[in-house]
XYZ file of N, CA and C in Angstrom:
723
model
N 86.145 37.563 80.251
C 86.132 38.771 80.192
C 86.984 39.330 80.877
N 87.717 40.445 80.153
C 88.872 40.802 80.915
C 88.819 42.848 81.382
N 89.099 42.936 82.623
C 88.752 44.289 83.085
C 89.846 45.481 83.198
N 90.252 46.066 82.968
C 91.666 46.922 83.545
C 90.631 48.219 84.063
N 90.932 48.465 85.654
C 90.436 49.153 86.494
C 91.184 49.813 86.797
N 91.074 51.072 86.519
C 91.904 52.293 86.735
C 94.050 52.357 86.614
N 93.781 51.498 85.478
C 95.165 51.406 84.762
C 96.155 52.402 84.549
N 97.556 52.598 85.714
C 98.475 53.357 85.481
C 99.945 52.768 84.660
N 100.399 53.003 83.936
C 102.250 52.583 83.835
C 103.101 53.648 83.649
N 104.059 53.613 84.267
C 105.284 54.864 84.408
C 106.800 54.080 84.149
N 107.470 54.526 83.463
C 108.537 54.538 83.297
C 109.895 55.449 83.964
N 111.122 55.307 84.658
C 111.790 56.171 85.140
C 112.811 56.378 84.203
N 112.570 58.121 83.298
C 113.042 57.911 82.865
C 113.942 59.753 83.014
N 115.705 59.842 83.122
C 116.404 60.529 83.293
C 115.777 60.772 84.761
N 115.702 60.459 85.636
C 115.560 60.612 87.213
C 113.876 61.072 87.225
N 112.753 60.885 85.997
C 112.118 61.289 86.101
C 111.286 60.325 85.644
N 109.673 60.370 86.511
C 108.366 59.486 85.637
C 107.982 59.835 84.443
N 107.924 58.598 83.381
C 107.391 59.379 82.504
C 105.780 58.717 82.568
N 104.614 59.099 81.842
C 103.692 58.506 82.444
C 102.919 57.910 81.108
N 103.174 56.218 80.712
C 102.943 56.349 79.595
C 101.089 55.555 79.216
N 100.709 55.228 80.658
C 99.096 54.882 80.265
C 98.682 55.346 82.030
N 97.663 56.114 81.060
C 97.207 56.671 82.951
C 95.794 56.844 82.822
N 95.397 55.980 83.443
C 93.771 55.535 83.753
C 93.079 54.603 83.349
N 93.766 53.732 82.537
C 92.806 52.931 82.090
C 92.232 52.538 82.293
N 90.432 52.750 81.880
C 89.074 51.696 82.388
C 88.751 51.317 81.237
N 89.043 49.840 81.173
C 88.537 48.766 79.803
C 87.924 47.863 80.431
N 87.034 47.005 79.488
C 86.242 46.128 79.149
C 86.215 45.354 78.440
N 86.956 44.252 78.367
C 87.206 43.694 77.142
C 86.307 42.387 77.013
N 84.722 42.127 75.951
C 84.227 41.065 76.385
C 84.465 40.182 74.956
N 83.459 39.080 74.591
C 83.552 38.369 73.746
C 83.623 38.939 72.158
N 84.143 38.652 71.075
C 84.034 38.875 70.120
C 85.585 39.423 69.739
N 85.937 40.766 68.698
C 87.027 40.710 67.934
C 86.867 42.386 68.590
N 88.142 42.463 68.883
C 88.429 43.983 69.577
C 89.454 44.318 68.837
N 89.649 45.857 68.290
C 90.603 46.037 67.527
C 91.281 47.797 68.312
N 92.724 47.653 68.484
C 93.366 49.268 69.313
C 93.957 49.679 67.823
N 93.483 50.875 67.869
C 94.391 51.835 66.996
C 94.936 53.512 67.988
N 96.106 53.893 66.465
C 95.926 54.858 67.340
C 97.671 55.366 67.105
N 98.363 56.974 67.402
C 99.250 57.341 66.486
C 100.583 56.460 67.686
N 101.645 56.373 66.923
C 102.739 55.820 67.276
C 102.945 56.479 68.665
N 103.926 55.915 69.789
C 103.803 56.145 70.748
C 102.696 56.282 72.358
N 101.571 56.218 71.136
C 100.340 56.536 72.127
C 100.014 55.542 73.719
N 100.870 54.145 73.705
C 100.399 53.587 74.507
C 100.179 52.024 74.398
N 99.474 52.180 72.834
C 98.955 50.682 72.308
C 99.970 49.168 72.731
N 100.981 49.266 72.779
C 101.715 48.162 72.673
C 102.032 47.741 74.416
N 102.481 49.005 74.872
C 102.911 48.995 75.917
C 101.200 48.440 77.354
N 100.177 48.710 76.635
C 98.689 48.263 77.036
C 98.719 46.610 76.865
N 99.064 46.235 75.484
C 99.067 45.063 75.240
C 100.104 44.008 76.164
N 101.156 44.503 76.514
C 102.155 44.002 77.095
C 101.521 43.710 78.878
N 100.845 44.346 79.345
C 100.165 44.646 80.289
C 99.708 43.196 80.858
N 98.286 43.728 79.239
C 96.726 42.691 79.696
C 98.124 41.022 79.325
N 98.698 40.670 78.404
C 99.348 39.308 78.508
C 100.572 39.120 79.903
N 100.711 40.155 80.563
C 101.715 40.229 81.951
C 102.900 39.784 81.765
N 103.571 40.305 80.564
C 105.016 41.013 80.166
C 105.444 41.768 81.392
N 104.836 42.682 81.362
C 104.906 44.057 82.325
C 103.726 43.848 83.550
N 104.046 45.020 84.376
C 103.039 45.094 85.434
C 102.746 46.787 85.696
N 101.475 46.728 85.897
C 100.455 48.094 85.873
C 101.589 48.780 87.191
N 101.430 49.918 87.255
C 101.900 51.239 88.551
C 100.850 50.940 89.548
N 100.098 50.990 88.835
C 98.770 50.917 89.889
C 97.597 50.674 88.923
N 96.054 50.570 90.124
C 95.047 49.785 89.306
C 95.466 48.287 88.933
N 93.979 48.054 88.818
C 94.040 46.386 88.698
C 93.281 45.831 87.192
N 94.105 44.434 87.154
C 93.278 43.590 85.913
C 92.750 42.783 86.812
N 91.348 42.511 85.853
C 90.996 41.121 86.254
C 90.670 40.409 84.923
N 90.450 39.472 85.457
C 89.848 38.230 84.207
C 89.186 37.022 84.646
N 87.874 37.261 84.491
C 86.708 36.439 84.491
C 86.190 36.935 86.117
N 86.418 38.264 86.604
C 86.642 38.577 88.258
C 87.681 38.340 89.045
N 88.722 37.245 88.474
C 90.017 37.525 89.278
C 91.328 38.349 89.112
N 91.700 39.218 90.340
C 92.610 40.031 90.184
C 93.988 38.890 88.988
N 94.885 39.227 88.621
C 95.517 38.559 87.780
C 96.485 39.643 87.497
N 96.737 40.752 88.727
C 97.702 42.252 88.035
C 99.095 41.776 88.137
N 98.907 40.896 89.325
C 100.591 40.346 90.045
C 101.292 39.744 89.466
N 100.783 38.744 88.540
C 100.404 37.534 88.035
C 101.713 37.537 87.235
N 102.592 36.190 86.884
C 103.697 36.326 85.813
C 103.003 36.277 84.660
N 104.109 36.582 83.773
C 103.648 36.428 82.020
C 102.641 34.583 81.791
N 103.796 33.328 82.575
C 103.263 32.450 82.443
C 102.036 31.990 83.428
N 101.575 32.536 84.535
C 100.483 32.336 85.133
C 99.276 33.291 84.137
N 99.426 34.433 83.438
C 98.233 34.842 83.096
C 98.462 33.581 81.133
N 99.143 33.145 80.658
C 99.111 32.002 79.941
C 98.356 30.885 80.325
N 98.822 30.684 81.766
C 97.765 29.366 82.518
C 96.213 29.787 82.650
N 95.961 31.073 83.394
C 94.612 31.541 83.165
C 94.139 32.145 81.684
N 94.690 31.744 80.626
C 94.130 31.303 79.077
C 93.998 33.253 78.702
N 95.119 33.857 78.947
C 95.435 34.648 77.761
C 97.163 34.498 77.188
N 96.745 34.395 75.449
C 97.712 34.254 74.750
C 98.343 35.368 74.093
N 99.654 35.416 73.754
C 100.212 37.152 73.300
C 100.918 36.540 72.223
N 100.664 37.583 71.241
C 101.235 37.110 69.426
C 102.348 38.148 69.447
N 103.764 37.910 69.577
C 104.730 39.077 69.137
C 104.122 39.935 67.737
N 105.199 40.807 68.124
C 104.747 41.310 66.444
C 106.359 41.513 65.134
N 106.996 40.531 65.750
C 107.952 39.581 65.174
C 108.050 37.975 66.165
N 107.051 37.081 65.677
C 107.442 35.769 66.097
C 108.962 34.831 66.241
N 108.474 34.801 66.840
C 110.033 33.934 67.385
C 110.641 32.948 66.989
N 111.376 32.236 66.473
C 111.922 31.263 66.212
C 112.738 29.832 66.767
N 112.380 28.978 66.451
C 112.595 27.943 67.391
C 113.551 27.049 66.761
N 114.878 27.183 66.774
C 115.944 26.093 65.703
C 115.605 24.978 66.523
N 115.969 24.256 66.132
C 115.589 22.656 66.628
C 114.378 22.030 66.832
N 113.005 22.886 66.610
C 111.796 22.782 66.610
C 110.991 22.375 65.370
N 110.450 21.302 65.401
C 109.394 21.145 64.147
C 108.073 21.879 64.308
N 107.270 22.761 63.000
C 105.823 23.151 63.284
C 105.224 22.276 63.789
N 105.189 21.170 63.346
C 104.022 19.945 64.895
C 104.614 20.232 66.174
N 105.778 20.226 66.513
C 106.041 20.126 67.896
C 105.693 21.157 68.683
N 105.666 22.528 67.736
C 105.264 23.504 68.162
C 104.157 23.883 68.603
N 103.129 23.203 67.515
C 101.328 23.205 67.706
C 101.299 22.471 68.905
N 102.063 21.044 68.813
C 101.565 20.163 70.136
C 101.891 20.822 71.560
N 102.914 22.058 71.346
C 103.309 21.847 72.809
C 101.876 22.947 72.937
N 102.044 24.004 72.259
C 100.846 25.088 72.363
C 99.540 24.106 72.732
N 98.950 23.344 72.696
C 98.139 22.561 72.931
C 97.831 21.813 74.302
N 99.208 21.639 74.508
C 99.175 21.164 75.674
C 98.911 19.407 76.026
N 99.165 18.742 74.665
C 98.262 17.622 74.769
C 98.824 16.980 73.959
N 98.855 15.838 73.618
C 99.523 15.039 72.347
C 98.232 15.159 71.449
N 98.725 15.440 70.219
C 97.786 15.598 68.926
C 98.475 14.430 67.948
N 97.708 14.421 67.386
C 97.974 13.849 66.121
C 98.385 14.156 64.635
N 98.458 13.537 63.776
C 99.054 13.934 62.736
C 97.665 15.021 61.832
N 96.598 14.464 62.297
C 95.532 14.582 61.543
C 94.864 16.216 62.289
N 95.035 16.199 63.802
C 94.632 17.689 64.443
C 95.545 18.262 64.150
N 97.017 18.023 63.653
C 98.296 19.261 63.506
C 97.626 20.203 62.112
N 97.464 18.829 61.027
C 97.125 19.258 59.662
C 95.944 20.086 59.826
N 95.049 19.707 60.872
C 94.032 20.820 60.752
C 94.072 22.058 60.871
N 94.876 21.855 62.372
C 95.142 23.561 62.851
C 95.931 24.475 61.225
N 97.013 23.791 60.886
C 97.733 24.563 59.337
C 96.863 24.896 58.506
N 95.996 24.017 57.933
C 94.931 24.258 57.227
C 93.749 25.135 57.429
N 93.539 25.558 58.597
C 92.930 26.491 59.174
C 93.203 27.999 58.431
N 94.474 28.055 59.050
C 95.629 29.193 59.065
C 96.357 29.298 57.585
N 95.468 28.193 56.051
C 96.032 28.474 55.000
C 97.329 28.325 54.562
N 97.982 26.938 55.306
C 99.125 26.272 55.166
C 99.102 24.851 54.622
N 99.440 24.499 53.843
C 99.518 22.942 53.240
C 100.565 22.028 54.521
N 100.050 21.459 55.310
C 100.524 20.617 56.198
C 101.380 19.893 55.671
N 100.998 19.061 54.355
C 102.166 18.740 54.081
C 103.887 18.977 53.791
N 103.761 20.828 53.723
C 104.811 21.129 53.137
C 105.417 21.441 54.458
N 104.842 21.945 55.354
C 104.980 22.628 56.969
C 105.220 21.412 58.153
N 104.536 20.511 58.228
C 104.563 20.281 59.574
C 105.422 19.245 59.952
N 106.608 19.118 59.381
C 108.015 18.739 59.553
C 108.974 19.523 59.608
N 108.833 20.562 59.180
C 109.342 22.203 58.857
C 110.411 22.496 60.140
N 111.508 22.785 60.217
C 112.212 23.544 61.430
C 111.853 24.802 60.966
N 111.272 24.941 62.360
C 111.215 26.957 62.777
C 112.008 27.393 62.598
N 112.721 27.808 61.416
C 114.085 28.873 61.567
C 114.226 29.300 60.638
N 115.182 30.191 59.880
C 115.326 31.155 59.379
C 115.106 30.873 58.036
N 114.369 29.521 57.745
C 114.034 29.229 56.196
C 112.858 29.477 56.013
N 112.119 29.865 57.291
C 110.498 30.506 57.401
C 110.245 31.685 57.371
N 109.459 32.397 56.183
C 109.258 33.812 55.913
C 108.577 34.697 57.281
N 108.286 36.039 57.228
C 107.602 36.643 58.461
C 106.014 36.184 58.158
N 105.889 36.103 57.195
C 104.071 35.665 56.938
C 104.103 33.921 57.035
N 104.898 33.273 56.553
C 104.375 31.644 57.400
C 105.069 31.713 59.051
N 106.183 32.704 59.216
C 105.972 32.683 60.731
C 104.671 32.913 61.705
N 103.973 34.289 61.392
C 102.565 34.447 61.965
C 101.629 33.707 61.328
N 101.382 33.051 60.331
C 100.302 32.048 60.575
C 100.465 31.104 61.433
N 102.069 30.668 61.294
C 102.083 29.035 62.169
C 101.948 29.628 63.953
N 102.353 30.779 64.336
C 101.341 31.115 65.219
C 100.551 31.454 65.847
N 99.820 31.736 64.933
C 97.858 31.878 65.026
C 98.016 30.671 65.066
N 97.876 29.277 64.499
C 97.973 28.040 64.727
C 98.374 27.219 66.244
N 99.068 27.913 66.354
C 99.351 27.819 67.648
C 98.605 28.071 68.900
N 97.680 29.078 68.360
C 97.093 29.733 69.033
C 95.752 29.568 69.130
N 95.365 28.715 68.030
C 93.983 27.969 67.635
C 94.408 26.482 68.360
N 95.400 26.079 68.093
C 95.313 24.985 69.214
C 95.459 25.302 70.986
N 95.885 26.217 70.696
C 95.531 26.621 72.779
C 94.137 26.784 73.662
N 93.726 27.607 72.072
C 91.499 27.448 72.298
C 91.681 28.508 73.830
N 92.482 29.667 73.462
C 92.780 30.526 75.077
C 91.264 31.586 75.198
N 91.196 31.811 76.392
C 90.149 32.715 76.817
C 90.230 34.087 76.161
N 91.295 34.604 75.807
C 91.868 35.777 75.603
C 93.074 35.650 74.275
N 93.006 35.988 73.132
C 94.186 36.307 72.359
C 94.978 37.672 71.753
N 96.112 38.122 72.111
C 96.263 39.385 71.872
C 97.032 39.539 70.910
N 96.717 40.303 69.923
C 98.069 39.824 68.781
C 98.332 41.610 68.912
N 100.094 41.857 68.558
C 100.732 43.577 68.696
C 100.893 43.247 67.441
N 100.351 44.089 66.587
C 100.997 44.682 64.962
C 101.158 43.222 64.509
N 100.455 42.800 63.823
C 100.438 41.478 63.430
C 100.777 41.586 62.477
N 100.341 42.788 61.395
C 101.152 43.190 59.819
C 102.308 43.574 59.616
N 103.143 43.305 61.061
C 104.477 44.115 60.880
C 105.773 43.375 60.308
N 106.480 43.724 59.147
C 107.517 42.815 59.031
C 106.686 41.441 57.728
N 105.448 41.883 57.297
C 105.252 40.627 56.074
C 104.807 41.461 54.855
N 104.702 40.918 53.848
C 104.773 41.583 52.317
C 103.222 41.395 52.004
N 102.442 41.994 51.116
C 101.533 42.416 50.791
C 100.608 40.812 50.578
N 101.285 40.272 49.882
C 100.411 39.115 49.784
C 100.666 37.890 51.312
N 101.502 38.022 52.212
C 100.932 37.730 53.191
C 100.272 38.451 54.329
N 100.179 39.370 54.232
C 99.196 40.647 54.890
C 97.918 40.067 53.917
N 97.503 39.428 52.838
C 95.951 39.340 52.472
C 95.596 38.147 52.987
N 96.893 37.129 52.987
C 96.210 36.134 53.567
C 96.175 35.721 54.787
N 96.398 36.850 55.678
C 96.608 37.039 57.147
C 95.028 37.366 57.680
N 94.975 38.583 56.709
C 93.472 38.825 56.891
C 92.570 38.208 56.893
N 92.224 37.074 55.664
C 91.383 35.632 55.322
C 91.230 35.189 56.931
N 92.695 34.741 57.604
C 92.882 33.837 58.750
C 91.930 34.678 59.625
N 92.097 35.800 59.692
C 91.839 36.806 61.091
C 89.798 36.515 60.697
N 89.513 36.744 59.509
C 88.322 37.033 59.388
C 87.724 35.357 59.508
N 88.173 34.526 58.669
C 88.104 33.218 59.844
C 88.040 33.000 61.299
N 88.414 33.246 62.026
C 88.981 33.154 63.202
C 87.600 34.146 63.967
N 87.221 35.555 63.411
C 86.397 36.065 63.621
C 85.133 35.583 64.002
N 84.717 34.963 62.660
C 83.498 33.891 62.205
C 83.393 32.647 63.334
N 84.490 32.349 63.751
C 84.561 30.578 64.664
C 84.887 30.766 65.985
N 85.137 32.146 66.305
C 85.754 32.297 67.812
C 85.257 32.138 69.334
N 85.455 31.578 69.740
C 84.991 30.883 70.901
C 85.485 32.084 72.239
N 85.430 33.047 72.463
C 86.711 34.133 73.270
C 86.747 35.047 72.905
N 87.910 35.580 72.953
C 87.966 36.905 72.615
C 89.306 37.221 72.262
N 89.037 37.962 70.661
C 90.600 38.500 70.276
C 90.971 39.885 70.217
N 92.163 40.548 70.924
C 92.331 41.403 70.846
C 93.667 42.181 69.655
N 93.615 43.042 69.185
C 94.422 42.878 67.644
C 94.790 44.824 68.237
N 96.214 44.998 67.651
C 96.908 46.026 68.341
C 97.133 46.356 66.308
N 96.322 47.220 65.751
C 96.975 47.396 64.555
C 96.409 48.886 63.960
N 97.542 49.311 62.848
C 96.528 50.651 62.286
C 96.278 50.125 60.777
N 96.187 49.157 60.496
C 95.735 48.543 59.208
C 94.259 48.921 58.707
N 93.600 49.698 58.393
C 91.846 49.773 57.958
C 91.412 48.311 57.659
N 92.349 47.582 56.817
C 91.674 45.991 56.799
C 91.215 45.574 58.399
N 92.152 45.222 58.958
C 92.073 44.453 60.254
C 90.608 45.397 61.089
N 90.830 46.478 60.851
C 89.812 47.436 61.980
C 88.470 47.178 60.819
N 88.420 47.126 60.041
C 87.536 46.722 59.208
C 86.642 45.398 59.363
N 87.440 44.872 60.116
C 86.571 43.209 60.811
C 86.918 42.970 61.941
N 86.647 44.310 62.687
C 86.605 44.499 64.218
C 85.174 44.408 64.729
N 84.955 44.181 65.850
C 83.585 44.414 66.536
C 83.359 46.065 66.867
N 84.377 45.725 67.665
C 84.461 47.358 68.471
C 86.169 47.933 67.905
N 86.136 49.039 68.068
C 87.063 49.820 68.045
C 87.488 50.707 69.088
N 88.945 50.858 69.479
C 89.712 51.861 70.745
C 90.366 52.493 70.047
N 90.373 54.019 70.514
C 91.276 54.826 69.885
C 92.020 55.151 71.293
N 93.219 54.827 71.172
C 94.589 55.465 72.222
C 95.553 56.182 72.054
N 95.733 57.502 71.955
C 96.492 58.323 72.223
C 97.381 58.566 73.671
N 98.394 59.300 73.523
C 98.573 59.990 74.987
C 98.298 59.570 76.332
N 98.113 58.008 75.592
C 98.288 56.971 77.118
C 97.097 56.943 77.659
N 95.825 57.584 76.555
C 94.600 57.737 77.168
C 93.643 57.181 76.166
N 92.459 56.091 76.304
C 91.446 55.664 75.627
C 90.613 57.203 75.395
N 90.758 57.449 74.032
C 90.562 58.899 73.485
C 88.910 58.770 72.966
N 88.600 57.757 72.536
C 87.203 56.912 71.877
C 87.550 55.450 71.488
N 86.140 55.010 71.714
C 85.372 53.515 71.381
C 84.465 53.760 71.332
N 84.194 52.518 70.485
C 82.555 52.173 70.283
C 82.524 51.356 68.774
N 81.307 51.023 68.506
C 81.405 50.044 67.145
C 81.993 50.068 66.104
N 82.618 49.634 65.113
C 83.258 49.760 63.777
C 82.412 50.777 63.409
N 81.524 50.256 63.075
C 80.516 51.607 62.194
C 80.342 52.909 62.686
N 80.527 52.853 63.790
C 80.719 54.418 64.083
C 82.055 54.724 64.376
N 82.647 54.038 64.631
C 84.516 54.404 64.797
C 85.009 54.198 63.807
N 85.003 53.782 62.769
C 86.009 53.930 61.515
C 85.291 55.265 60.636
N 84.489 55.924 60.695
C 83.990 57.467 59.603
C 85.067 58.047 60.619
N 84.670 57.944 61.661
C 85.508 59.295 62.995
C 87.329 59.298 62.551
N 87.366 57.922 62.181
C 88.771 57.436 62.096
C 89.770 57.624 61.040
N 88.766 57.651 59.993
C 89.628 57.588 58.362
C 88.885 58.380 57.204
N 87.784 59.426 57.852
C 87.250 60.315 57.158
C 87.707 61.604 56.927
N 88.953 62.339 56.416
C 89.114 63.495 55.769
C 90.077 63.941 57.084
N 90.304 65.624 56.827
C 91.156 65.929 57.569
C 91.158 66.346 58.749
N 89.471 65.994 59.041
C 89.088 66.449 60.541
C 89.132 64.882 61.131
N 89.330 64.229 60.860
C 89.298 62.922 61.526
C 90.227 63.055 62.767
N 89.888 61.619 63.353
C 90.500 61.639 65.231
C 91.829 61.576 65.122
N 92.163 60.518 64.229
C 93.553 60.008 63.739
C 94.223 61.229 63.703
N 94.170 62.000 62.303
C 95.044 63.165 62.271
C 94.918 64.031 63.174
N 94.097 64.857 63.757
C 93.400 65.651 64.919
C 94.798 64.808 66.326
N 94.407 63.961 66.317
C 95.671 63.628 67.273
C 97.045 62.970 67.316
N 97.232 63.598 65.708
C 98.593 62.821 66.033
C 99.081 64.192 65.164
N 98.459 65.461 64.826
C 99.252 66.430 64.393
C 99.343 67.040 66.100
N 98.183 67.066 67.114
C 98.502 67.238 68.326
C 99.640 66.865 69.316
N 99.773 65.125 68.950
C 101.217 64.520 69.394
C 102.422 65.428 68.623
């Protein structure tokens, strides 16, 4: 379980402190949590804080009761937090098999690597020896990255707008992968997204705007408020910002 206790984050901007996140109190338990909200509201900053890429200005971050606030991104990963970037990194000279084996942290047989690739809808025969370079599309890279996450089997996996930069066909396949992950999850998934189809498979949805959690709740309660008509929460907040 991940807990954020009164977490704030500020940056210096033209000699002034700009508040990006303001007094965030949040608990992320087992299951699938989605965070949505207007651009510039603090969603990606929150994801980076959880992953250890940046550190809060104040407040605490706890993982299973342990304070990990000041730990590095490497130590966050060692403690069991994975982070998937909007644009997956390409690794020239490394094969898909190399990456998945490295993610697992142990030697994997060909059949095990193939199993992870199959779970994300990739034909292992076509990909296992492929180099992770510019020849792979954005959608292919996203699914390979998810295969790495599955191989790591971490306590918490954070995806920052996984739909960014991929075509509709790849997005449809990505939704299927997330649906399968949700059914078979042995941990927690946190996804930052604007996409209704991703929100629709979440167990819990949080709305962040102006650096604060504006609303949170069960998917069935939150989706009507987010999506229905001109008075929806997102519309009101977007107009306000």
